[in-house]
Coordinates of C-alpha atoms and ligand atoms in Angstrom, one line a residue:
M75 CA -174.0 108.7 -80.0
S76 CA -171.3 107.6 -82.2
I77 CA -172.5 106.2 -85.5
F78 CA -169.8 103.5 -85.0
G79 CA -171.8 102.1 -82.1
R80 CA -174.6 100.7 -84.4
V81 CA -172.5 98.3 -86.7
S82 CA -174.6 95.5 -87.6
D83 CA -173.1 92.0 -87.9
S84 CA -173.0 91.8 -91.6
A85 CA -169.4 91.6 -92.9
E86 CA -169.4 95.0 -94.6
R87 CA -170.3 96.6 -91.3
Q88 CA -167.4 94.9 -89.8
A89 CA -165.1 96.6 -92.2
P90 CA -162.5 98.9 -90.5
S91 CA -164.2 102.2 -89.9
V92 CA -162.7 105.7 -90.2
D93 CA -164.0 109.2 -89.9
A94 CA -162.9 110.0 -93.4
V95 CA -161.9 108.3 -96.5
V96 CA -160.0 110.7 -99.0
V97 CA -159.6 109.6 -102.4
G98 CA -156.4 110.9 -104.2
A99 CA -153.1 112.1 -103.0
G100 CA -152.4 115.0 -105.1
F101 CA -152.1 118.4 -103.5
A102 CA -155.7 118.2 -102.5
G103 CA -155.7 114.8 -100.9
L104 CA -152.6 115.5 -99.1
Y105 CA -153.7 118.7 -97.6
A106 CA -156.9 116.9 -96.6
L107 CA -155.1 114.2 -94.9
H108 CA -152.9 116.5 -93.0
E109 CA -155.8 118.9 -91.9
L110 CA -158.4 116.2 -90.9
R111 CA -155.6 114.5 -89.1
T112 CA -154.6 117.6 -87.2
R113 CA -158.4 118.2 -86.1
G114 CA -158.3 114.5 -84.8
L115 CA -160.3 112.9 -87.3
S116 CA -159.2 109.4 -88.2
T117 CA -158.5 109.6 -92.0
R118 CA -157.4 107.1 -94.7
V119 CA -156.3 108.0 -97.9
F120 CA -156.4 105.9 -101.0
E121 CA -154.3 106.7 -104.0
A122 CA -154.3 104.7 -107.3
A123 CA -150.7 105.6 -108.1
P124 CA -147.5 104.1 -106.5
E125 CA -146.8 107.5 -105.1
V126 CA -147.9 111.0 -104.0
G127 CA -148.1 113.9 -106.5
G128 CA -151.3 113.4 -108.5
T129 CA -151.0 115.6 -111.9
W130 CA -147.3 116.0 -111.0
Y131 CA -146.6 112.3 -110.8
F132 CA -148.2 111.5 -114.1
N133 CA -147.4 114.5 -116.3
R134 CA -143.8 114.0 -116.9
Y135 CA -143.7 114.9 -120.7
P136 CA -140.7 117.1 -121.6
G137 CA -141.1 120.8 -120.9
A138 CA -144.2 120.1 -118.2
R139 CA -144.2 123.0 -115.8
C140 CA -146.7 125.1 -113.9
D141 CA -148.2 128.1 -115.3
V142 CA -149.1 129.7 -112.0
E143 CA -145.7 131.1 -110.6
S144 CA -143.9 128.6 -108.4
V145 CA -144.0 130.9 -105.4
D146 CA -147.8 131.2 -105.5
Y147 CA -148.4 127.5 -106.7
C148 CA -147.4 125.8 -103.4
F149 CA -149.0 125.2 -100.0
S150 CA -149.8 128.6 -98.0
F151 CA -151.2 126.8 -94.8
S152 CA -147.9 126.8 -93.1
D153 CA -145.6 129.6 -93.1
E154 CA -142.7 127.1 -92.1
L155 CA -143.1 125.3 -95.5
Q156 CA -143.1 128.2 -97.5
Q157 CA -140.3 129.8 -95.9
Q158 CA -138.1 126.4 -95.8
W159 CA -138.6 125.7 -99.6
T160 CA -136.9 127.7 -102.3
W161 CA -138.1 127.3 -105.8
S162 CA -135.5 127.6 -108.5
E163 CA -137.5 129.0 -111.4
K164 CA -140.3 131.4 -111.8
Y165 CA -142.4 128.4 -113.3
A166 CA -140.9 125.2 -111.9
T167 CA -140.5 122.0 -113.8
Q168 CA -142.8 119.0 -113.1
A169 CA -139.6 117.3 -111.7
E170 CA -139.2 120.1 -109.0
I171 CA -142.9 120.4 -108.3
L172 CA -142.9 116.5 -107.5
R173 CA -139.9 116.9 -105.2
Y174 CA -141.7 119.6 -103.5
I175 CA -144.7 117.6 -103.1
N176 CA -142.8 114.6 -101.7
W177 CA -140.8 117.0 -99.3
V178 CA -144.2 118.1 -97.9
A179 CA -145.2 114.2 -97.6
D180 CA -142.4 113.6 -95.7
K181 CA -142.2 116.5 -93.6
L182 CA -145.8 116.2 -92.5
D183 CA -145.5 112.3 -92.3
L184 CA -148.3 111.8 -94.6
R185 CA -147.1 108.5 -96.2
S186 CA -148.6 106.6 -93.3
G187 CA -152.0 107.6 -93.8
I188 CA -152.1 106.6 -97.4
D189 CA -152.5 103.4 -99.2
F190 CA -151.0 103.6 -102.5
N191 CA -151.5 101.2 -105.7
A192 CA -155.0 101.6 -104.4
R193 CA -157.7 102.4 -106.9
V194 CA -161.3 103.1 -105.1
V195 CA -163.6 101.3 -107.4
S196 CA -166.9 102.1 -105.6
A197 CA -168.6 104.2 -102.7
T198 CA -172.0 103.3 -101.5
L199 CA -174.2 105.1 -99.1
D200 CA -175.7 103.5 -96.2
E201 CA -178.8 105.4 -95.8
D202 CA -179.7 104.4 -92.3
D203 CA -176.9 106.2 -90.9
S204 CA -175.4 108.4 -93.8
T205 CA -171.9 106.6 -93.7
W206 CA -170.2 105.2 -96.8
T207 CA -168.8 101.7 -97.7
V208 CA -165.5 102.3 -99.9
R209 CA -164.3 99.5 -102.0
V210 CA -160.8 99.5 -103.4
D211 CA -159.4 97.4 -106.1
T212 CA -157.1 95.6 -103.8
G213 CA -160.1 94.2 -102.1
Q214 CA -160.0 96.5 -99.2
V215 CA -163.4 97.8 -97.9
V216 CA -163.6 100.5 -95.5
R217 CA -166.6 102.3 -93.7
A218 CA -166.3 106.0 -93.5
R219 CA -168.5 108.8 -92.0
F220 CA -167.3 111.2 -94.7
V221 CA -165.8 110.5 -98.4
I222 CA -163.7 113.2 -99.6
M223 CA -163.1 113.1 -103.5
A224 CA -159.6 114.7 -104.1
T225 CA -159.5 112.9 -107.5
G226 CA -158.4 116.0 -109.5
P227 CA -160.2 117.7 -112.3
L228 CA -157.6 116.8 -114.8
S229 CA -156.7 113.2 -114.0
A230 CA -158.8 111.3 -116.6
A231 CA -156.5 111.3 -119.7
L232 CA -158.4 111.2 -123.1
T233 CA -156.9 109.2 -126.1
P234 CA -159.4 109.8 -129.1
N235 CA -160.2 106.7 -131.1
F236 CA -158.1 107.1 -133.9
P237 CA -158.8 104.0 -136.3
G238 CA -155.7 101.7 -136.1
L239 CA -153.9 103.5 -133.3
D240 CA -153.3 100.1 -131.9
T241 CA -151.7 98.6 -135.0
F242 CA -148.6 101.4 -134.9
E243 CA -145.6 99.7 -134.3
G244 CA -143.5 102.5 -132.9
Q245 CA -143.9 104.1 -129.5
I246 CA -147.0 105.7 -128.3
H247 CA -147.1 108.0 -125.3
H248 CA -149.7 110.2 -123.9
T249 CA -148.5 113.2 -122.1
A250 CA -150.4 112.3 -119.0
H251 CA -149.0 109.1 -118.8
W252 CA -145.4 109.8 -119.8
P253 CA -142.7 107.0 -118.8
H254 CA -140.8 107.6 -115.9
E255 CA -137.5 106.7 -117.3
G256 CA -138.2 109.4 -120.0
V257 CA -138.2 109.1 -123.7
D258 CA -135.2 109.8 -126.2
F259 CA -136.5 111.1 -129.3
T260 CA -132.9 111.6 -130.9
G261 CA -132.9 110.5 -134.6
K262 CA -136.6 109.9 -134.6
R263 CA -139.5 110.9 -136.6
V264 CA -142.1 112.1 -134.2
A265 CA -145.7 113.1 -134.5
V266 CA -147.4 115.3 -131.6
I267 CA -151.2 115.3 -131.7
G268 CA -152.7 118.0 -129.9
T269 CA -151.8 121.8 -129.4
G270 CA -153.3 122.5 -125.8
S271 CA -151.1 123.2 -123.0
S272 CA -149.4 120.0 -122.9
G273 CA -148.7 120.0 -126.5
I274 CA -147.5 123.6 -126.5
Q275 CA -145.0 123.0 -123.7
S276 CA -143.6 119.7 -125.2
I277 CA -143.3 120.5 -128.8
P278 CA -140.5 122.9 -128.8
V279 CA -138.5 120.3 -126.4
I280 CA -139.3 117.4 -128.6
A281 CA -138.1 119.5 -131.6
D282 CA -134.8 120.0 -130.0
Q283 CA -134.3 116.1 -130.2
A284 CA -136.2 114.7 -133.1
D285 CA -135.1 114.5 -136.5
E286 CA -138.3 115.2 -137.9
L287 CA -141.4 116.5 -136.0
V288 CA -145.1 116.7 -137.3
V289 CA -147.7 118.5 -135.2
F290 CA -151.1 117.6 -136.0
Q291 CA -153.1 120.6 -134.9
R292 CA -156.7 120.6 -134.6
T293 CA -157.7 124.0 -133.1
P294 CA -154.9 126.5 -132.6
N295 CA -154.5 127.9 -129.5
F296 CA -153.6 131.4 -127.7
S297 CA -150.1 131.0 -126.1
V298 CA -148.2 133.5 -124.5
P299 CA -144.4 133.5 -123.7
A300 CA -143.8 132.4 -120.1
G301 CA -140.9 134.7 -119.6
N302 CA -139.5 131.8 -117.4
R303 CA -136.2 132.4 -115.8
E304 CA -134.2 131.3 -112.7
L305 CA -135.2 132.9 -109.5
S306 CA -132.2 134.8 -108.0
S307 CA -131.5 134.6 -104.1
E308 CA -132.7 138.3 -103.8
D309 CA -136.1 137.3 -105.6
V310 CA -136.6 134.5 -103.4
A311 CA -135.6 136.8 -100.3
A312 CA -138.0 139.3 -101.4
V313 CA -140.9 137.0 -101.9
K314 CA -140.3 135.3 -98.5
A315 CA -140.1 138.4 -96.6
N316 CA -143.3 139.6 -98.1
Y317 CA -145.2 136.2 -98.3
A318 CA -148.0 137.2 -96.1
E319 CA -149.0 140.0 -98.1
R320 CA -148.7 138.1 -101.4
R321 CA -150.9 135.5 -100.0
R322 CA -153.5 137.8 -98.7
L323 CA -153.6 139.4 -102.1
S324 CA -154.1 135.8 -103.7
W325 CA -156.9 135.0 -101.4
R326 CA -158.6 138.2 -102.2
S327 CA -157.9 138.0 -105.9
G328 CA -160.1 136.5 -108.9
G329 CA -157.7 133.7 -109.5
G330 CA -155.5 133.0 -106.7
S331 CA -152.2 134.6 -107.3
P332 CA -151.6 138.3 -106.4
H333 CA -152.4 139.9 -109.9
V334 CA -154.0 143.3 -110.3
A335 CA -155.7 144.4 -113.4
H336 CA -154.9 147.7 -115.1
P337 CA -156.9 150.2 -113.1
K338 CA -159.0 151.4 -116.3
L339 CA -161.2 149.3 -118.5
T340 CA -159.9 148.4 -122.0
M341 CA -161.6 151.2 -124.0
Q342 CA -161.3 153.9 -121.4
A343 CA -157.6 153.5 -121.7
S344 CA -156.2 155.6 -124.5
P345 CA -154.6 153.6 -127.4
E346 CA -151.2 154.3 -125.9
E347 CA -152.1 153.2 -122.5
R348 CA -153.6 150.1 -123.9
R349 CA -150.6 149.1 -125.7
E350 CA -148.4 149.8 -123.0
A351 CA -150.6 147.8 -120.6
F352 CA -150.6 144.7 -123.0
E353 CA -146.8 145.0 -123.8
T354 CA -146.1 145.1 -119.9
R355 CA -148.2 142.2 -119.3
W356 CA -146.7 140.4 -122.3
Q357 CA -143.4 140.8 -121.0
L358 CA -144.2 139.5 -117.5
G359 CA -145.4 136.7 -119.4
G360 CA -148.0 133.7 -119.2
V361 CA -151.7 133.2 -118.6
L362 CA -152.6 136.4 -116.9
F363 CA -152.5 138.2 -120.3
S364 CA -156.1 137.5 -120.3
K365 CA -156.6 139.6 -117.3
T366 CA -154.6 142.7 -118.3
F367 CA -157.8 144.7 -118.3
A368 CA -160.6 143.6 -116.0
D369 CA -163.1 143.6 -118.9
Q370 CA -161.2 141.5 -121.1
M371 CA -163.4 138.5 -120.6
T372 CA -166.8 140.0 -120.7
D373 CA -166.6 142.6 -123.5
R374 CA -166.1 141.2 -127.0
T375 CA -164.6 145.0 -128.1
A376 CA -162.1 144.7 -125.3
N377 CA -161.2 141.2 -126.0
E378 CA -160.5 141.9 -129.7
E379 CA -158.0 144.6 -128.6
A380 CA -156.0 141.9 -126.7
R381 CA -156.5 139.5 -129.6
K382 CA -155.2 142.1 -132.3
F383 CA -152.2 142.7 -130.0
Y384 CA -151.6 139.2 -129.5
E385 CA -151.8 138.4 -133.5
E386 CA -149.1 141.3 -134.1
K387 CA -146.9 139.4 -131.7
I388 CA -147.2 135.8 -133.3
R389 CA -146.9 137.3 -136.6
G390 CA -143.6 138.8 -135.6
V391 CA -142.0 135.5 -134.7
V392 CA -143.3 133.3 -137.2
D393 CA -141.4 133.5 -140.5
D394 CA -144.0 131.8 -143.0
P395 CA -147.3 134.0 -143.0
D396 CA -149.2 130.8 -144.1
V397 CA -147.9 128.8 -141.1
A398 CA -149.0 132.0 -139.0
D399 CA -152.4 131.8 -140.4
L400 CA -152.6 128.3 -139.3
L401 CA -151.2 129.1 -135.9
I402 CA -153.5 132.1 -134.9
P403 CA -156.9 131.1 -133.5
T404 CA -159.9 132.6 -135.0
D405 CA -162.6 130.4 -133.6
H406 CA -162.8 131.7 -130.1
P407 CA -162.0 135.0 -128.1
I408 CA -158.8 135.0 -126.4
G409 CA -158.7 133.6 -123.0
T410 CA -161.9 131.6 -123.3
K411 CA -159.8 128.4 -123.5
R412 CA -157.0 128.5 -121.0
I413 CA -154.0 130.6 -122.5
C414 CA -151.2 128.3 -123.0
T415 CA -147.7 129.3 -121.4
D416 CA -144.8 128.7 -123.8
T417 CA -141.2 128.9 -124.3
N418 CA -140.3 129.3 -127.9
Y419 CA -143.5 127.5 -129.3
F420 CA -144.1 129.7 -132.3
Q421 CA -140.3 129.8 -133.1
T422 CA -140.1 126.2 -133.4
F423 CA -142.4 126.2 -136.6
N424 CA -139.6 128.2 -138.1
R425 CA -137.2 125.2 -137.9
P426 CA -136.9 123.2 -141.0
H427 CA -137.4 119.6 -139.5
V428 CA -140.8 120.9 -138.0
K429 CA -144.0 120.8 -140.1
L430 CA -147.5 121.9 -139.0
V431 CA -150.5 119.8 -140.4
S432 CA -153.7 121.2 -139.8
V433 CA -156.3 118.3 -139.2
R434 CA -159.1 120.6 -139.7
K435 CA -157.9 120.9 -143.3
T436 CA -156.5 117.4 -143.8
P437 CA -158.0 115.1 -141.1
I438 CA -156.4 112.1 -139.9
V439 CA -158.0 109.1 -141.5
A440 CA -156.3 106.3 -139.8
V441 CA -153.0 105.0 -137.9
D442 CA -151.1 102.1 -139.4
A443 CA -148.0 100.2 -138.4
T444 CA -145.9 102.9 -139.9
G445 CA -147.4 105.9 -139.2
I446 CA -150.5 108.5 -139.7
T447 CA -152.5 108.9 -142.9
T448 CA -154.3 112.1 -143.4
T449 CA -156.7 113.0 -146.3
E450 CA -153.6 114.3 -148.1
R451 CA -150.7 112.0 -147.4
H452 CA -149.1 109.3 -145.2
Y453 CA -146.4 110.3 -142.7
D454 CA -143.9 107.7 -141.7
L455 CA -143.3 108.0 -138.0
D456 CA -141.3 106.2 -135.2
A457 CA -143.2 107.7 -132.2
I458 CA -146.7 109.4 -131.7
V459 CA -147.4 111.5 -128.8
L460 CA -150.7 112.2 -127.6
A461 CA -151.2 115.6 -126.1
T462 CA -155.0 115.2 -126.5
G463 CA -156.1 116.3 -122.9
F464 CA -158.4 115.1 -120.4
D465 CA -162.0 114.1 -119.6
A466 CA -162.0 117.0 -117.5
M467 CA -163.8 117.6 -114.1
T468 CA -166.2 114.9 -114.2
G469 CA -164.2 112.0 -116.1
T470 CA -162.5 110.6 -113.2
L471 CA -165.5 110.6 -110.7
A472 CA -167.5 108.6 -113.6
K473 CA -165.1 105.9 -113.3
I474 CA -166.0 105.2 -109.6
D475 CA -169.4 103.6 -108.9
I476 CA -170.8 106.3 -106.4
V477 CA -174.3 105.1 -105.2
G478 CA -176.0 107.5 -103.1
R479 CA -179.8 107.6 -101.8
G480 CA -182.2 105.4 -103.3
G481 CA -179.6 103.5 -105.3
Q482 CA -178.9 106.7 -107.4
R483 CA -175.7 106.6 -109.1
L484 CA -173.5 109.9 -109.3
R485 CA -172.6 109.2 -112.9
D486 CA -176.4 108.9 -114.1
D487 CA -177.3 111.7 -112.0
W488 CA -174.8 113.8 -113.9
A489 CA -175.9 112.7 -117.4
D490 CA -177.0 115.7 -118.6
G491 CA -174.1 117.8 -116.8
P492 CA -172.7 117.9 -113.2
R493 CA -174.8 118.9 -110.4
T494 CA -173.4 120.3 -107.4
Y495 CA -174.1 123.1 -104.5
L496 CA -170.9 125.3 -104.2
G497 CA -169.0 122.4 -106.1
L498 CA -168.7 120.9 -102.7
G499 CA -171.8 118.8 -102.0
V500 CA -174.4 117.1 -104.2
D501 CA -177.9 116.1 -103.4
G502 CA -178.6 112.6 -102.8
F503 CA -175.0 112.0 -101.7
P504 CA -174.9 113.1 -98.0
N505 CA -171.6 113.2 -96.3
M506 CA -169.8 112.9 -99.8
F507 CA -167.6 116.2 -100.4
L508 CA -165.8 117.2 -103.9
V509 CA -162.5 119.0 -103.9
S510 CA -161.9 121.1 -106.9
G511 CA -164.9 119.6 -108.6
P512 CA -167.5 121.2 -111.2
G513 CA -169.4 123.9 -109.8
A514 CA -166.3 125.6 -108.1
P515 CA -163.7 128.0 -109.6
A516 CA -161.3 124.9 -109.7
V517 CA -159.2 125.0 -112.6
L518 CA -159.7 129.0 -113.2
A519 CA -157.9 129.4 -110.3
N520 CA -154.6 128.7 -108.6
M521 CA -155.4 125.1 -107.5
V522 CA -153.2 124.6 -104.7
L523 CA -155.0 127.6 -102.7
H524 CA -158.2 126.2 -104.1
A525 CA -157.8 123.0 -102.5
E526 CA -156.8 124.4 -99.1
A527 CA -159.9 126.5 -99.4
H528 CA -162.2 123.5 -100.1
V529 CA -160.3 121.4 -97.6
N530 CA -160.8 124.1 -94.8
W531 CA -164.4 124.4 -95.6
I532 CA -165.0 120.7 -95.4
A533 CA -163.0 120.3 -92.1
D534 CA -165.1 123.2 -90.7
A535 CA -168.4 121.5 -91.7
I536 CA -167.5 118.3 -90.1
G537 CA -166.4 120.1 -87.1
Y538 CA -169.8 121.9 -87.0
L539 CA -171.7 118.6 -87.4
D540 CA -170.0 117.0 -84.5
E541 CA -170.2 119.9 -82.2
H542 CA -173.9 120.2 -83.1
G543 CA -174.7 116.6 -82.7
Y544 CA -175.4 115.9 -86.4
V545 CA -174.5 113.0 -88.1
G546 CA -174.7 114.1 -91.7
I547 CA -174.9 117.1 -94.2
E548 CA -176.7 116.8 -97.7
A549 CA -177.1 119.7 -100.4
E550 CA -180.8 120.5 -100.9
P551 CA -182.0 119.9 -104.2
D552 CA -183.1 123.4 -104.5
A553 CA -179.8 124.7 -103.6
V554 CA -178.1 122.6 -106.2
D555 CA -180.6 123.8 -108.9
E556 CA -180.1 127.3 -108.0
W557 CA -176.2 127.2 -107.8
I558 CA -176.4 125.7 -111.5
V559 CA -178.5 128.7 -112.6
E560 CA -176.1 130.9 -110.9
C561 CA -172.9 129.4 -112.4
N562 CA -174.7 129.6 -115.9
R563 CA -175.8 133.1 -115.1
R564 CA -172.1 134.1 -114.6
A565 CA -170.7 132.2 -117.5
N566 CA -173.4 133.6 -119.7
A567 CA -172.2 137.2 -118.7
T568 CA -168.6 136.5 -120.0
L569 CA -167.4 135.4 -123.6
F570 CA -166.4 131.8 -122.0
P571 CA -169.2 130.0 -123.4
Q572 CA -168.3 131.1 -126.9
A573 CA -165.2 128.5 -127.1
N574 CA -165.5 124.8 -127.7
S575 CA -163.3 124.3 -124.6
W576 CA -162.9 121.5 -122.2
Y577 CA -164.5 124.0 -119.6
M578 CA -167.7 123.2 -121.8
G579 CA -167.3 119.5 -122.1
A580 CA -166.6 120.0 -125.9
N581 CA -163.4 118.1 -126.1
V582 CA -165.3 114.8 -125.3
P583 CA -167.6 113.4 -128.0
G584 CA -171.2 113.1 -126.6
K585 CA -170.4 114.9 -123.2
P586 CA -173.2 117.4 -122.5
R587 CA -172.2 121.1 -123.4
V588 CA -172.5 122.7 -120.1
F589 CA -169.9 125.2 -118.4
M590 CA -168.7 123.4 -115.5
L591 CA -167.1 126.0 -113.4
F592 CA -168.1 128.8 -111.2
I593 CA -166.6 131.9 -113.0
G594 CA -167.6 134.7 -110.6
G595 CA -163.8 134.7 -109.2
F596 CA -161.8 133.2 -106.4
A597 CA -162.4 135.5 -103.7
V598 CA -166.0 136.0 -104.4
Y599 CA -166.7 132.3 -104.3
L600 CA -164.9 132.0 -101.2
D601 CA -166.9 134.8 -99.6
I602 CA -170.0 132.9 -100.8
C603 CA -168.7 129.6 -99.0
R604 CA -168.2 131.4 -95.9
E605 CA -171.5 133.0 -96.0
V606 CA -173.0 129.6 -96.5
A607 CA -171.4 128.1 -93.4
A608 CA -171.9 131.1 -91.0
A609 CA -175.6 130.7 -91.8
G610 CA -175.5 127.2 -90.4
Y611 CA -174.7 125.8 -93.7
K612 CA -177.6 127.3 -95.6
G613 CA -178.8 125.2 -98.7
F614 CA -177.6 122.0 -97.0
R615 CA -179.7 119.8 -94.9
L616 CA -178.0 118.7 -91.6
L617 CA -178.9 115.3 -90.6
K618 CA -179.6 113.9 -87.0
D619 CA -179.0 110.3 -85.8
S620 CA -182.3 108.5 -86.3
Ligands
LIG297 P1 -154.8 115.6 -109.1 O1 -153.3 116.1 -108.8 O2 -155.2 115.2 -110.3 O3 -154.6 114.2 -107.8 C1 -155.8 113.3 -108.0 C2 -155.2 112.1 -107.4 O4 -156.5 111.2 -107.4 C3 -154.3 111.4 -108.6 O5 -153.1 111.1 -108.0 C4 -155.2 110.2 -108.9 O6 -154.1 109.1 -109.1 C5 -156.2 109.9 -107.6 N1 -157.3 109.0 -108.1 C6 -158.1 109.4 -109.0 N2 -159.2 108.5 -108.9 C7 -158.7 107.8 -108.1 C8 -159.3 106.3 -107.6 N3 -160.6 106.0 -108.0 N4 -158.7 105.8 -106.5 C9 -157.5 106.3 -106.1 N5 -157.0 107.3 -106.5 C10 -157.5 108.0 -107.4 N6 -153.2 124.2 -111.9 C11 -152.7 125.4 -111.6 O7 -153.3 126.0 -110.8 N7 -151.6 125.7 -112.0 C12 -150.7 125.1 -112.9 O8 -149.7 125.5 -113.3 C13 -151.2 123.9 -113.4 N8 -150.6 123.2 -114.1 C14 -151.0 122.0 -114.6 C15 -150.2 121.4 -115.7 C16 -150.4 120.0 -116.0 C17 -149.9 119.2 -117.0 C18 -151.8 119.5 -115.4 C19 -152.5 118.1 -116.2 C20 -152.7 120.4 -114.7 C21 -152.0 121.5 -114.4 N9 -153.0 122.2 -113.2 C22 -152.4 123.4 -112.9 C23 -154.0 121.6 -112.5 C24 -153.7 120.5 -111.7 O9 -154.3 119.5 -112.1 C25 -153.9 121.0 -110.2 O10 -153.2 122.2 -110.1 C26 -153.5 120.1 -109.1 O11 -152.4 119.6 -109.3 C27 -154.5 119.3 -108.8 O12 -154.4 118.6 -107.7 P2 -155.5 117.6 -107.1 O13 -155.1 116.9 -105.9 O14 -156.7 118.2 -107.0 O15 -155.7 116.5 -108.2
LIG298 P1 -156.2 120.2 -124.0 O1 -156.0 121.6 -123.7 O2 -157.4 119.7 -124.1 O3 -155.6 120.0 -125.5 C1 -155.9 118.9 -126.1 C2 -155.4 119.0 -127.5 O4 -155.5 117.8 -128.2 C3 -156.1 120.0 -128.3 O5 -155.4 120.9 -129.2 C4 -157.3 119.2 -128.9 O6 -157.7 119.8 -129.8 C5 -156.5 118.1 -129.5 N1 -157.4 116.9 -129.8 C6 -158.1 116.4 -128.8 N2 -158.6 115.2 -129.4 C7 -158.1 115.4 -130.8 C8 -158.5 114.7 -131.9 N3 -159.4 113.6 -132.0 N4 -157.8 115.1 -133.0 C9 -157.1 116.1 -133.3 N5 -156.8 116.8 -132.0 C10 -157.3 116.2 -131.0 O7 -155.3 119.4 -123.0 P2 -153.8 119.7 -122.4 O8 -153.1 120.4 -123.4 O9 -153.4 118.3 -121.7 O10 -154.3 120.7 -121.1 C11 -155.3 120.6 -120.5 C12 -155.2 121.3 -119.3 O11 -154.4 121.0 -118.3 C13 -154.8 122.8 -119.6 O12 -155.9 123.7 -120.2 C14 -154.5 123.3 -118.2 O13 -155.3 123.8 -117.3 C15 -153.7 122.2 -117.7 N6 -152.4 122.1 -118.2 C16 -151.4 123.1 -117.6 C17 -150.3 123.1 -118.2 C18 -149.3 124.3 -117.7 O14 -148.9 125.2 -118.6 N7 -149.0 124.4 -116.4 C19 -149.6 122.2 -119.1 C20 -150.4 121.2 -119.4 C21 -151.8 121.3 -119.0 P3 -159.1 120.8 -129.9 O15 -158.7 122.2 -129.2 O16 -159.7 121.0 -131.0 O17 -160.2 120.0 -129.1

């Protein structure tokens, strides 16, 4: 019997019903809408922003680009899409990625399924029939059999509580909320606070415009030149001719792109082989430097070889050895925070109008109307750029009042760290699915393929329930506990927990310190998800209509 046959006469139960509500219209939410619709499920998407794009709608700071190659960082589910779209650069700009997402939304007629400017404020379980009542800040109320949180792991921007920040009379811009009309820094004295991927991408571009640029760095980051370049028509043709194989390798890879590590382990290679392998990977550019050898992220000696090579490269381009000392990380193994991908980042500090300030040595004390004061001095400024990152993985979900069994709130349930099974389900929250949430590889993988994998798994699960007469699916508490142990076991076998990274929640004061991701590799994770499904959704309780 359809659960919608049992709607009571209360106002909420008369709210419109759909099979699925999807929260978010980034890569994940868009694909969820397309796939669920294709499978005949009525689906409504709510998106807080006025447009599609998610990450790529909001992060419009100068220099913003992907750090997974464009030809891999795009939908794979339709050969027609990947054959028709042509990327212009190895690492596409934010603007080009947003154009692509809009093009897909138009081609697949996705906008008609989305309510924009519609922020979901709560989702409440009705335990009687495992349905959800979803409330939106527009006043809309919708009931749904399934809720799919495609809210993004990096979509809650973080603004540190610098005393006096609100008194600054110049411009303040967070990289994740960049004005759509752009910002002209010509003739201005600008500060950038933060040297993660967003800071490192934007600093060289801002330096090209600004009269003076002061970079406030807390922790130096490892960053590898992107080696970005235009894609020639031959490059594009070669990729398109070989897409099926490229994607096959990506689906079977550790990170969702067709990278293959050196056949030897680091210390098995001779010094010459090692150097050549690092050099080759360095010339290719980007984040995959941390995967040159397969053991780089698990063996401290191997990691140290990569770090030494890296240090030599950076010292080779920074003129002032004291500035180089400040820029080279010493507090975490290379790769244990996401390696940044840059274009002329380190060279920027050779420019006379660019100054690097270590806020570890001279902390920011306050911001006032005219600028920033550190323990050492005051900096007069016209603009402050906050490249201070995100409350990652859990921050966006915590903003939604998600109420499950027995009135349990997700944010309370996760007070000591997120609890999921496979990163897809949570005990006590039946029929709620997470896309690219904690407990999955998520940000450790190419996130477009990751979103496709999650959505496919979720759509298959819903199909299974419908075919077998179930109304709900809920992670078993034991399966959640065991998955957390498994994620920790795998993380602890690597060097990752040694860094104060956002993967560990370390960037948010008071956030529990747990490694929030599955680090066993993309393909391994997908195999586990497949096995769980093939075994009749092992670890999940399947619920019958009562
Ligand atoms: P998002 O794109 O974050 O979309 C989530 C959407 O949900 C947003 O539009 C948000 O407004 C909406 N939303 C959230 N809460 C609510 C609510 N309560 N109600 C309604 N709507 C809501 N990953 C890579 O793999 N490769 C890269 O090169 C890469 N580059 C990146 C560069 C930047 C600057 C950043 C910040 C991240 C990058 N990432 C990259 C990670 C990136 O977040 C993912 O690749 C991907 O775009 C995430 O897609 P998504 O749909 O899961 O989430
Ligand atoms: P981030 O990596 O968390 O970097 C934030 C920066 O702000 C860090 O340098 C941090 O220092 C600093 N910071 C935070 N609070 C501070 C404070 N109170 N005082 C001084 N400094 C402070 O954030 P992000 O750069 O936005 O990147 C987040 C993730 O998004 C990336 O890791 C990546 O996954 C993705 N991303 C990708 C790209 C790309 O290249 N495609 C670009 C941007 C973002 P600490 O390190 O000391 O905390």
